[in-house]
Short mmCIF file of C-alpha atoms and ligand atoms in Angstrom, two decimals:
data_model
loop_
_atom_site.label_atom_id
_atom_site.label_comp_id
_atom_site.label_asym_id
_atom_site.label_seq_id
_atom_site.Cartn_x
_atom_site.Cartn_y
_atom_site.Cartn_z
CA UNK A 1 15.36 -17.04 -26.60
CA UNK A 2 16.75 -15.20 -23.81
CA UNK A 3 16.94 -16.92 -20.58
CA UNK A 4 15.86 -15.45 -16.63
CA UNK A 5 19.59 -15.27 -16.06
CA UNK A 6 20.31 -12.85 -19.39
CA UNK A 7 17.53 -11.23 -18.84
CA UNK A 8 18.41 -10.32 -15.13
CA UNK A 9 22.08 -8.76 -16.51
CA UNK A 10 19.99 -5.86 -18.05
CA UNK A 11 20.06 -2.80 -16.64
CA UNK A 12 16.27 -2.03 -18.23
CA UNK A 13 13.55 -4.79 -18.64
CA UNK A 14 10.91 -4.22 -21.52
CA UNK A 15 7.42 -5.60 -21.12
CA UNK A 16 8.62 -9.16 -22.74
CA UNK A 17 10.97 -9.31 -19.98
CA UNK A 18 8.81 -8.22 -17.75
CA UNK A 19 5.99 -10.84 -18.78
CA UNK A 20 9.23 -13.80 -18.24
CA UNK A 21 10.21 -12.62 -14.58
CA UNK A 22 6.70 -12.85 -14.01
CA UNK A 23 6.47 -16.13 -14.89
CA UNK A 24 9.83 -17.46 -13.66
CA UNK A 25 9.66 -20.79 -11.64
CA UNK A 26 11.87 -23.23 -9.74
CA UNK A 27 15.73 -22.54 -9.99
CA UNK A 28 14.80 -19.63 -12.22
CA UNK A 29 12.72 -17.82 -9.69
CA UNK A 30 15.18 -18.46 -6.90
CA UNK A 31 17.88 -16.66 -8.49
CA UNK A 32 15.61 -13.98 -9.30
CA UNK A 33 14.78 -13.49 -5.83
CA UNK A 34 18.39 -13.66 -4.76
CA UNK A 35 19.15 -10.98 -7.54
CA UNK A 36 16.84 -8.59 -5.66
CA UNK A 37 17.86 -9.49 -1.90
CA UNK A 38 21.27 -8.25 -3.74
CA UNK A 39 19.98 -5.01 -4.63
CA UNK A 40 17.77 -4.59 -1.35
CA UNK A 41 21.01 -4.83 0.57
CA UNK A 42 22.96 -2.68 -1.78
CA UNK A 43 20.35 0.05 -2.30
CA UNK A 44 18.06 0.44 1.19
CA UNK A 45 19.95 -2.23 3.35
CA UNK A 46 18.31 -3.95 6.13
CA UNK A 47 16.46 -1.13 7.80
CA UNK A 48 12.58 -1.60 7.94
CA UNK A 49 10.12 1.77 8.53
CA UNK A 50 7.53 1.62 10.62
CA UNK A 51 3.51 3.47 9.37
CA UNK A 52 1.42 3.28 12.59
CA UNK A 53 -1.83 2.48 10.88
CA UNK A 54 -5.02 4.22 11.59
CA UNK A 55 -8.19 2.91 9.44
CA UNK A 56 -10.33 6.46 10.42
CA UNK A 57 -13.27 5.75 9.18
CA UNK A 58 -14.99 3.51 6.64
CA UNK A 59 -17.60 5.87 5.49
CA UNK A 60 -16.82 6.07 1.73
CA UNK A 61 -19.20 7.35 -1.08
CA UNK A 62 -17.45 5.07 -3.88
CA UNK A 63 -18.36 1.94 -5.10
CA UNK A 64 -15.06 0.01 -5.99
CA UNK A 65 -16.71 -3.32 -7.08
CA UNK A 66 -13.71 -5.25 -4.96
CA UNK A 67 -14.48 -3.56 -1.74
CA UNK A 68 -15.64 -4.60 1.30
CA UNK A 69 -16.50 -1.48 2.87
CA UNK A 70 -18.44 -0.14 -0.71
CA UNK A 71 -20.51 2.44 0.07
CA UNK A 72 -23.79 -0.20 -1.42
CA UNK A 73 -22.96 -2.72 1.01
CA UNK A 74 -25.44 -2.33 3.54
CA UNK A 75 -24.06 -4.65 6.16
CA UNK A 76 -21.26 -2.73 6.78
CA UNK A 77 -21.74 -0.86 10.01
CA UNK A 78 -19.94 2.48 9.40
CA UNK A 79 -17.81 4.70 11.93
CA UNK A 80 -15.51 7.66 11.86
CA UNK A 81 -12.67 7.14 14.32
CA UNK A 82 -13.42 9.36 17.10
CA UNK A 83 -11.03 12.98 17.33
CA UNK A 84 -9.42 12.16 20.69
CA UNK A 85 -8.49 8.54 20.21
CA UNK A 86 -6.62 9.74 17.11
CA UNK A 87 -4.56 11.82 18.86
CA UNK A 88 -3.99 9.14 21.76
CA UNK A 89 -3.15 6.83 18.92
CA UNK A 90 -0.65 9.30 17.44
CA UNK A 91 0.69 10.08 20.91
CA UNK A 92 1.60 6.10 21.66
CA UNK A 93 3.03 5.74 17.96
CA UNK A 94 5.13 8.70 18.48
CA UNK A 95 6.49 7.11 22.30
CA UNK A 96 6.85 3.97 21.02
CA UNK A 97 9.04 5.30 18.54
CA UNK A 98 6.90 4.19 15.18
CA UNK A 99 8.52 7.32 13.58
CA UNK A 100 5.23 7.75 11.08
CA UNK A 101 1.72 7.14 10.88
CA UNK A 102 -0.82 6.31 8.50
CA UNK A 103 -4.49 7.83 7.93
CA UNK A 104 -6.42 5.29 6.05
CA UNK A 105 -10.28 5.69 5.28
CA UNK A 106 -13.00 5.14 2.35
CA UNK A 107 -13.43 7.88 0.21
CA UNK A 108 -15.26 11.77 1.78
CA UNK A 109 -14.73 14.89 0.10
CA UNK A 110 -17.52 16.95 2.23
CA UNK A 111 -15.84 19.89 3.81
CA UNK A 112 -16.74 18.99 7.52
CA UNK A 113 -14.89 16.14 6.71
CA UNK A 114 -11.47 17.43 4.91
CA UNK A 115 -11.67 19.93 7.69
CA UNK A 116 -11.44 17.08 9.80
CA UNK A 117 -8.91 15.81 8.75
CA UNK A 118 -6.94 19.09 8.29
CA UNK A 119 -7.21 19.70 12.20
CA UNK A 120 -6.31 16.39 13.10
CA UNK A 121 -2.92 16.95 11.36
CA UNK A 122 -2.21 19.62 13.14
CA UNK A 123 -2.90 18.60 16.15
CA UNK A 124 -1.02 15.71 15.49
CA UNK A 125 1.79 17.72 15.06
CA UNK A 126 1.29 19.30 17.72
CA UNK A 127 1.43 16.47 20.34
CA UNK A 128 4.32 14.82 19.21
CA UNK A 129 6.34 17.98 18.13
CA UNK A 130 6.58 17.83 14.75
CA UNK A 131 8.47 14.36 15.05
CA UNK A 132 6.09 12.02 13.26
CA UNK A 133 5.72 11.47 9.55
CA UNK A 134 2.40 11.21 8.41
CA UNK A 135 1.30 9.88 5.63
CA UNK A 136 -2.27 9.73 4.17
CA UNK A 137 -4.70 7.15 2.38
CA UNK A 138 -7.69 9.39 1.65
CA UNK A 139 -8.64 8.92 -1.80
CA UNK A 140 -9.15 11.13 -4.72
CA UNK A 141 -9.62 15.03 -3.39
CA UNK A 142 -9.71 18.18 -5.34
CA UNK A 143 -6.20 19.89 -5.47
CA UNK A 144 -6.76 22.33 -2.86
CA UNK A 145 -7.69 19.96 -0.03
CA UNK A 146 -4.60 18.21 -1.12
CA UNK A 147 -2.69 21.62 -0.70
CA UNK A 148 -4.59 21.77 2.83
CA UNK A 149 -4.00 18.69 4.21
CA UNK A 150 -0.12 19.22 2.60
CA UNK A 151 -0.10 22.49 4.71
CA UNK A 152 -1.36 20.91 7.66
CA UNK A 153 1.57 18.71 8.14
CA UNK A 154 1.18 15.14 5.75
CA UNK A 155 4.53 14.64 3.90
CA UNK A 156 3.50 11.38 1.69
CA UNK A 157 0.10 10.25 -0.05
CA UNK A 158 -1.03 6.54 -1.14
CA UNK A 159 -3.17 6.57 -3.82
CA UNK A 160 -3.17 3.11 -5.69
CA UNK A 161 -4.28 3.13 -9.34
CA UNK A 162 -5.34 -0.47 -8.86
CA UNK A 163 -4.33 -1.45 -12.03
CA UNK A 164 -2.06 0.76 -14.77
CA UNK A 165 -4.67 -0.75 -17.92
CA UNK A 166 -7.40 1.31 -18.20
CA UNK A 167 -9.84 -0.97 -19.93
CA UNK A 168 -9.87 -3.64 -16.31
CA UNK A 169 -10.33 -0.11 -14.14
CA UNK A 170 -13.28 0.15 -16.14
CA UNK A 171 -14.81 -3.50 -15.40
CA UNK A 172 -13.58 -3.12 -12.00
CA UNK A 173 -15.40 0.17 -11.10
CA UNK A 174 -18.94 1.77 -11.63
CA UNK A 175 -19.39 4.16 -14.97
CA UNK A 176 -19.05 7.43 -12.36
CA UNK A 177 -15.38 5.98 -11.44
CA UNK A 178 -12.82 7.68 -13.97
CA UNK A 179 -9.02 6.51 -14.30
CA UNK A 180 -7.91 9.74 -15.49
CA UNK A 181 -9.06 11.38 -13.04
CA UNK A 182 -6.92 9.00 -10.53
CA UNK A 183 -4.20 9.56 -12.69
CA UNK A 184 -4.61 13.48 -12.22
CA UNK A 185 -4.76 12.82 -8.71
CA UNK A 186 -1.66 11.36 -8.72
CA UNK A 187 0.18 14.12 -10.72
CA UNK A 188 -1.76 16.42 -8.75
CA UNK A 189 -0.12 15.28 -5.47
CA UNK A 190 3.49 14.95 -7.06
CA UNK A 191 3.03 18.39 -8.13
CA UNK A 192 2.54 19.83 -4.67
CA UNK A 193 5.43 18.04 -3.47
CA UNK A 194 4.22 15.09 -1.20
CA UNK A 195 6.15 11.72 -1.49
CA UNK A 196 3.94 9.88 -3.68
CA UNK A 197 3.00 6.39 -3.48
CA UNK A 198 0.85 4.07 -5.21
CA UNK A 199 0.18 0.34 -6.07
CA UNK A 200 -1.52 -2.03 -7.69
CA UNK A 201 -3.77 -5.75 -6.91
CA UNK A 202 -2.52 -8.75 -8.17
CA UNK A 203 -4.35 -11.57 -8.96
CA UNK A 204 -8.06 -9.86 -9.62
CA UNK A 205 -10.68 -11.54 -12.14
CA UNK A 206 -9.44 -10.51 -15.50
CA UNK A 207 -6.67 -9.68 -15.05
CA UNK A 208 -3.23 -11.56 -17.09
CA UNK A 209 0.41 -11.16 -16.25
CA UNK A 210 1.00 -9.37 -19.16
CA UNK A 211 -0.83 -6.43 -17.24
CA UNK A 212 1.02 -6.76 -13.86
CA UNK A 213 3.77 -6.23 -16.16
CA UNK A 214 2.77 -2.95 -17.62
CA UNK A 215 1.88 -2.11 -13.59
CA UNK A 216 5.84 -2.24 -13.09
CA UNK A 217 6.75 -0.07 -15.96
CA UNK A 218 3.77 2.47 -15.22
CA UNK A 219 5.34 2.78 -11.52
CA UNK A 220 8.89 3.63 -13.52
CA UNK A 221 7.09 6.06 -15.73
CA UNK A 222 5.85 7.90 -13.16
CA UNK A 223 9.32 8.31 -11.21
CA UNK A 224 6.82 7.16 -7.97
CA UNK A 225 8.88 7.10 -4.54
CA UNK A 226 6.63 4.33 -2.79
CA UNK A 227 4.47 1.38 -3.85
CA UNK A 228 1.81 -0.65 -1.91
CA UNK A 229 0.56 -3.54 -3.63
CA UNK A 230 -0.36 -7.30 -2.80
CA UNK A 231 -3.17 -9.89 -4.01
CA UNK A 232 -6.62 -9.11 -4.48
CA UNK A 233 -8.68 -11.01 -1.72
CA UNK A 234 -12.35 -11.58 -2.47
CA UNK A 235 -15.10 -10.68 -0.40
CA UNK A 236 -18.84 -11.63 -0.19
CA UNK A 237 -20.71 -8.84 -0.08
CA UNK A 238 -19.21 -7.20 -3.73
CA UNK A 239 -19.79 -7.58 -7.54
CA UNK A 240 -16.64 -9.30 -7.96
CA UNK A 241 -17.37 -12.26 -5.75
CA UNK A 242 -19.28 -13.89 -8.64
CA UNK A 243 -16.17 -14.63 -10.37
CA UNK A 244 -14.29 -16.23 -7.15
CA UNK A 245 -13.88 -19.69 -9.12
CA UNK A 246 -12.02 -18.11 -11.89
CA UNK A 247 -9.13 -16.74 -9.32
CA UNK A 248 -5.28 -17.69 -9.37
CA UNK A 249 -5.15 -19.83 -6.05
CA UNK A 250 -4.52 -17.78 -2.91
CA UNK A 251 -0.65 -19.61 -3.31
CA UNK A 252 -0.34 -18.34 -6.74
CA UNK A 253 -1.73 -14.87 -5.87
CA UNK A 254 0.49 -14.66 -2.84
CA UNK A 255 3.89 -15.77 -5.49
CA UNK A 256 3.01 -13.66 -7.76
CA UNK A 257 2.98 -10.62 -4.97
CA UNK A 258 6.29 -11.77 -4.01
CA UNK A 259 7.85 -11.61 -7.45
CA UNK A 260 6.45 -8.65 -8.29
CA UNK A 261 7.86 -6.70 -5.00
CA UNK A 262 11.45 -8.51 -5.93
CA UNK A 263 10.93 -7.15 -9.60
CA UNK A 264 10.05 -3.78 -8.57
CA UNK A 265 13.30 -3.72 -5.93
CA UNK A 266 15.39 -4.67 -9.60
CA UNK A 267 13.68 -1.86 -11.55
CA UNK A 268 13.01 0.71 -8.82
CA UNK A 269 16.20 0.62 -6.94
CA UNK A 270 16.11 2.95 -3.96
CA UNK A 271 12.43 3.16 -3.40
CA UNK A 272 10.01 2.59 -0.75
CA UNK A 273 8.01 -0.43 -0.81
CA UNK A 274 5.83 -1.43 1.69
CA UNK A 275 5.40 -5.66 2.52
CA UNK A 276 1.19 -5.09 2.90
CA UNK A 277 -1.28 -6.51 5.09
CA UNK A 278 -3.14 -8.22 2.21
CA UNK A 279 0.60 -10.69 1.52
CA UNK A 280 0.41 -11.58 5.68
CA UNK A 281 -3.48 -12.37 5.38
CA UNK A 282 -2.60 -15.29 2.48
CA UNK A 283 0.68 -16.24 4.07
CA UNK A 284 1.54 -16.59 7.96
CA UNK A 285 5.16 -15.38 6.71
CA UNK A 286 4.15 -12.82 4.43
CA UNK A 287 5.11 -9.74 5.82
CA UNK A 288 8.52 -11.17 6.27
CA UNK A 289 8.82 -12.92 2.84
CA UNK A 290 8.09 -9.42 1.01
CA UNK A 291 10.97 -7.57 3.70
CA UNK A 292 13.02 -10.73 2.38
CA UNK A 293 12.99 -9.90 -1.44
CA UNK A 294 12.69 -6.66 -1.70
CA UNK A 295 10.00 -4.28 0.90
CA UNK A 296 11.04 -2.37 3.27
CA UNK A 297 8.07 -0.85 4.99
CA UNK A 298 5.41 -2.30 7.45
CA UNK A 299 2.54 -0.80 8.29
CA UNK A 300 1.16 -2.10 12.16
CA UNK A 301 -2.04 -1.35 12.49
CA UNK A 302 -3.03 0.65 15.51
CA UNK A 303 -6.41 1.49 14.98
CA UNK A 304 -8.70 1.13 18.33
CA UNK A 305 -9.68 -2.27 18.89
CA UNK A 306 -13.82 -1.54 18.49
CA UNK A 307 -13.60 -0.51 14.96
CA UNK A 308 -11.20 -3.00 13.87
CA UNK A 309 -13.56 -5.51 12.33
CA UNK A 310 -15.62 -3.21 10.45
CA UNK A 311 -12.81 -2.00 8.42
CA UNK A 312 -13.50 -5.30 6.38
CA UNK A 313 -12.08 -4.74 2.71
CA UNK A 314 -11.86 -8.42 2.08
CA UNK A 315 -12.29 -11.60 3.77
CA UNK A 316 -9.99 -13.09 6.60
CA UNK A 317 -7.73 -9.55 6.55
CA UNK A 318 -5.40 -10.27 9.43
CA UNK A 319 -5.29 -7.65 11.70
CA UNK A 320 -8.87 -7.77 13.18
CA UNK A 321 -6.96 -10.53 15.24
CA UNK A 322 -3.70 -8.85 15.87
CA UNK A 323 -1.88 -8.86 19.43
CA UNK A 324 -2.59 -6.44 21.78
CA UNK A 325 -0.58 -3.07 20.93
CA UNK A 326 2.12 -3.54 23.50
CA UNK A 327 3.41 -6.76 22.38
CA UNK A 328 3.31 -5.87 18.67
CA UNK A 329 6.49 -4.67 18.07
CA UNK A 330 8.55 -7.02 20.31
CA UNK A 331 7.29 -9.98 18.16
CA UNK A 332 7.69 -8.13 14.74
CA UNK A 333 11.26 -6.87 15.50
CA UNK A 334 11.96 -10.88 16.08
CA UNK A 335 10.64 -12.05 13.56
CA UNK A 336 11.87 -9.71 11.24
CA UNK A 337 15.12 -10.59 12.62
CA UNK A 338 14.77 -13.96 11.22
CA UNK A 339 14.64 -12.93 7.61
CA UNK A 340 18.14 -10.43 8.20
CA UNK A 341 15.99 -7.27 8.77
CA UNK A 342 15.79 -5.27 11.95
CA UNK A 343 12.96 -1.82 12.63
CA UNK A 344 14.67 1.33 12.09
CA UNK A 345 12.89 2.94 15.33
CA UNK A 346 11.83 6.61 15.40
CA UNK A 347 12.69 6.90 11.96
CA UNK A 348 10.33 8.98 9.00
CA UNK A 349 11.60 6.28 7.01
CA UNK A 350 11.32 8.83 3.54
CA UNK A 351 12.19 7.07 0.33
CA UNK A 352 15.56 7.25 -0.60
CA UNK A 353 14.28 7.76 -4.54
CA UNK A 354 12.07 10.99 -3.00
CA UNK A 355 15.31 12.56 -1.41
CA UNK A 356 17.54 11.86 -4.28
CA UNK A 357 15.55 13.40 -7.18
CA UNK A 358 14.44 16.66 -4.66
CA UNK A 359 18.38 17.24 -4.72
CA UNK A 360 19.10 16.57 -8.26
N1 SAH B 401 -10.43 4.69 -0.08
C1 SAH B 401 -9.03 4.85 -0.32
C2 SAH B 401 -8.15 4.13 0.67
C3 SAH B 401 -8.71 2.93 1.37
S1 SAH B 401 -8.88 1.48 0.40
C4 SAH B 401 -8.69 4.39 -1.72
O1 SAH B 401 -9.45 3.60 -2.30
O2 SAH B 401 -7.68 4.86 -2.23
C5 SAH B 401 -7.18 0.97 0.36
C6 SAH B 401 -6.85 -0.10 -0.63
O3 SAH B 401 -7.43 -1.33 -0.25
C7 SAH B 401 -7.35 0.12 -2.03
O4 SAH B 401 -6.51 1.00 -2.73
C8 SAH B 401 -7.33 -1.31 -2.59
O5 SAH B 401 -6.15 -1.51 -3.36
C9 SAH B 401 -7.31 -2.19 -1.35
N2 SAH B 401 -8.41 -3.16 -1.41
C10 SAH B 401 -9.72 -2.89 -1.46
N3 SAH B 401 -10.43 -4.04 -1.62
C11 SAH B 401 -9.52 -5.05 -1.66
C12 SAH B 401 -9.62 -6.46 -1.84
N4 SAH B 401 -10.80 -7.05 -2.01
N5 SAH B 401 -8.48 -7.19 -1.86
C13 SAH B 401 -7.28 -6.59 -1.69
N6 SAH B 401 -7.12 -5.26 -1.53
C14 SAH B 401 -8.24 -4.50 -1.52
FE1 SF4 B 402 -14.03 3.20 -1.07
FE2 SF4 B 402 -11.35 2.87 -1.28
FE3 SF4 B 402 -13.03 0.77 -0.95
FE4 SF4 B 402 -13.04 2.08 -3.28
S1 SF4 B 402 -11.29 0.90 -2.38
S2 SF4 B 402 -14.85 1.42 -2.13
S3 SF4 B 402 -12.68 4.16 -2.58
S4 SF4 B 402 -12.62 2.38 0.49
#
């Protein structure tokens, strides 16, 4: 039987080897996560990118049964970020020298609203002279308000399949929600040239290892430049709660996060992967942890203080409590400084694997 250590002097790991990272414990998982501290420093060094984070709104027509903001949960009290504190938000990342920015928001496809969104990116641009990098979080939209928003300015997309097996999206999501059409989504936005990103949960009910491993290869298959993922956090008001007792413990979920970002840096080299606020809501350290093995993207959430707490995807999510905006960075660049890292200020912060294949 192969051990961690052979398996880790592959260049390629097949879904067996996968399954035995995943599982690695003790000495063995130690030296895995040394293995991909190695390759963090050799491929994407020390450098950390900032995504000022803007949760926009938290209407969303979808009914994800893991969600907190669902459109059938009726407790939720809903907003829509309003226009000009947008732009004031954008205005502060760009002075502060976040270098890129993040539009985040439940799922609208109405044209009032992709209009929006499209004039929003241009006057973003606008304000800060074409310096920031914007990315978007805006759910599945039909390939020409992709092309819009693309034309309006946004360089990168984050569109997480939530899991790569097709038969847990099913139990996961209502009859009307269709993987493939996620999938397209996905090609659609590689296809018209944005940096793609996208990610998976770890730790959700009925879910085994064996699928977090085909997660990894499915991000290798599709050549993606960035990937978001950490552990699925249960919330009260969704279909999912029901199964809370059957979870991995919150410690086990948070490992298992870890391993898989240190994996991913092994497979996945020179891409962008972002330490998320779901790993710092089940660890104090967690942001820090991820940067340590293998992420190198944080994503500070700036969104204005009165909407914070109803952007409630799961329980306890961290920054509903985060310091005041001023202080943010000063404590972050510290603390990242304790795991080796440092904030590459005023940087876009593209993925290295994006630039490389555009020039091949
Ligand atoms: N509506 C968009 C973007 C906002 S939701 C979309 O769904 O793509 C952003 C992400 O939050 C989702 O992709 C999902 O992975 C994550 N999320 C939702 N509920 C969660 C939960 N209970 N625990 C952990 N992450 C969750
Ligand atoms: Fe809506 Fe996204 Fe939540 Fe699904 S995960 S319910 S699409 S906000």
């Amino acid at each position: 039987m192969k051990t961690i250590r052979n398996i880790l002097n592959q260049s390629s790991f097949d879904h067996d080897d996968l399954v035995a990272l995943l599982s690695a414990e003790g000495d063995d998982l130690q030296y895995l996560f040394d293995r991909a501290i190695e390759t963090k420093q050799k491929y994407v060094g020390n450098a950390v990118y900032l995504r000022a984070l803007i949760e926009l709104s938290n209407f969303c027509k979808k009914n994800c049964y893991y969600c907190g903001i669902r459109a059938g949960n009726s407790s939720v009290s809903r907003y829509t970020v309003d226009e000009d504190a947008v732009i004031e938000a954008a205005v502060y990342a760009d002075q502060h020298r976040y270098g890129s920015m993040v539009l985040q928001a439940g799922e609208r496809s109405d044209k009032a609203y992709t209009e929006m969104v499209s004039k929003l990116l241009k006057q973003i641009m606008q304000v800060t002279n074409n310096r920031l990098g914007i990315t978007l979080s805006l759910g599945e939209q039909s390939e020409e308000t992709y092309r819009q928003w693309k034309e309006a300015g946004a360089k990168r997309y984050l569109l997480r399949i939530e899991t790569s097996n097709r038969e847990l999206y099913s139990k996961l999501h209502p009859a009307d929600h269709s993987y493939d059409e996620r999938l397209e989504c996905i090609k659609t936005l590689q296809k018209l040239g944005y940096q793609v990103g996208t990610g998976v949960m770890i730790g959700m009910p009925f879910q085994s290892v064996s699928d977090l491993a085909d997660d990894l290869l499915f991000f290798k298959q599709l050549n993606i430049d960035m990937i978001g993922m950490g552990p699925y956090i249960e919330h009260e008001n969704t279909p999912l709660y029901i199964h809370k007792e059957t979870l991995w413990s919150k410690e086990k979920r948070f490992e298992m996060s870890l391993k898989m970002v240190a994996i991913l840096r092994l497979m996945m080299k020179d891409v962008n992967i972002a330490a998320t606020t779901a790993m710092q809501t089940l660890h104090p350290q967690g942001r820090e942890l991820a940067v340590k093995v293998g992420s190198n993207v944080i994503m500070p959430n700036l969104t204005p203080y009165q909407y914070r707490e109803n952007y409630h995807l799961y329980q306890g999510k961290i920054t509903v409590k985060d310091q005041p905006f001023d202080d943010q960075l000063d404590k972050l660049e510290a603390s990242l400084n304790t795991v080796g890292a440092h904030i590459a200020f005023g940087q876009h912060g593209d993925s290295k694997h994006f630039t490389s294949k555009k020039e091949k």
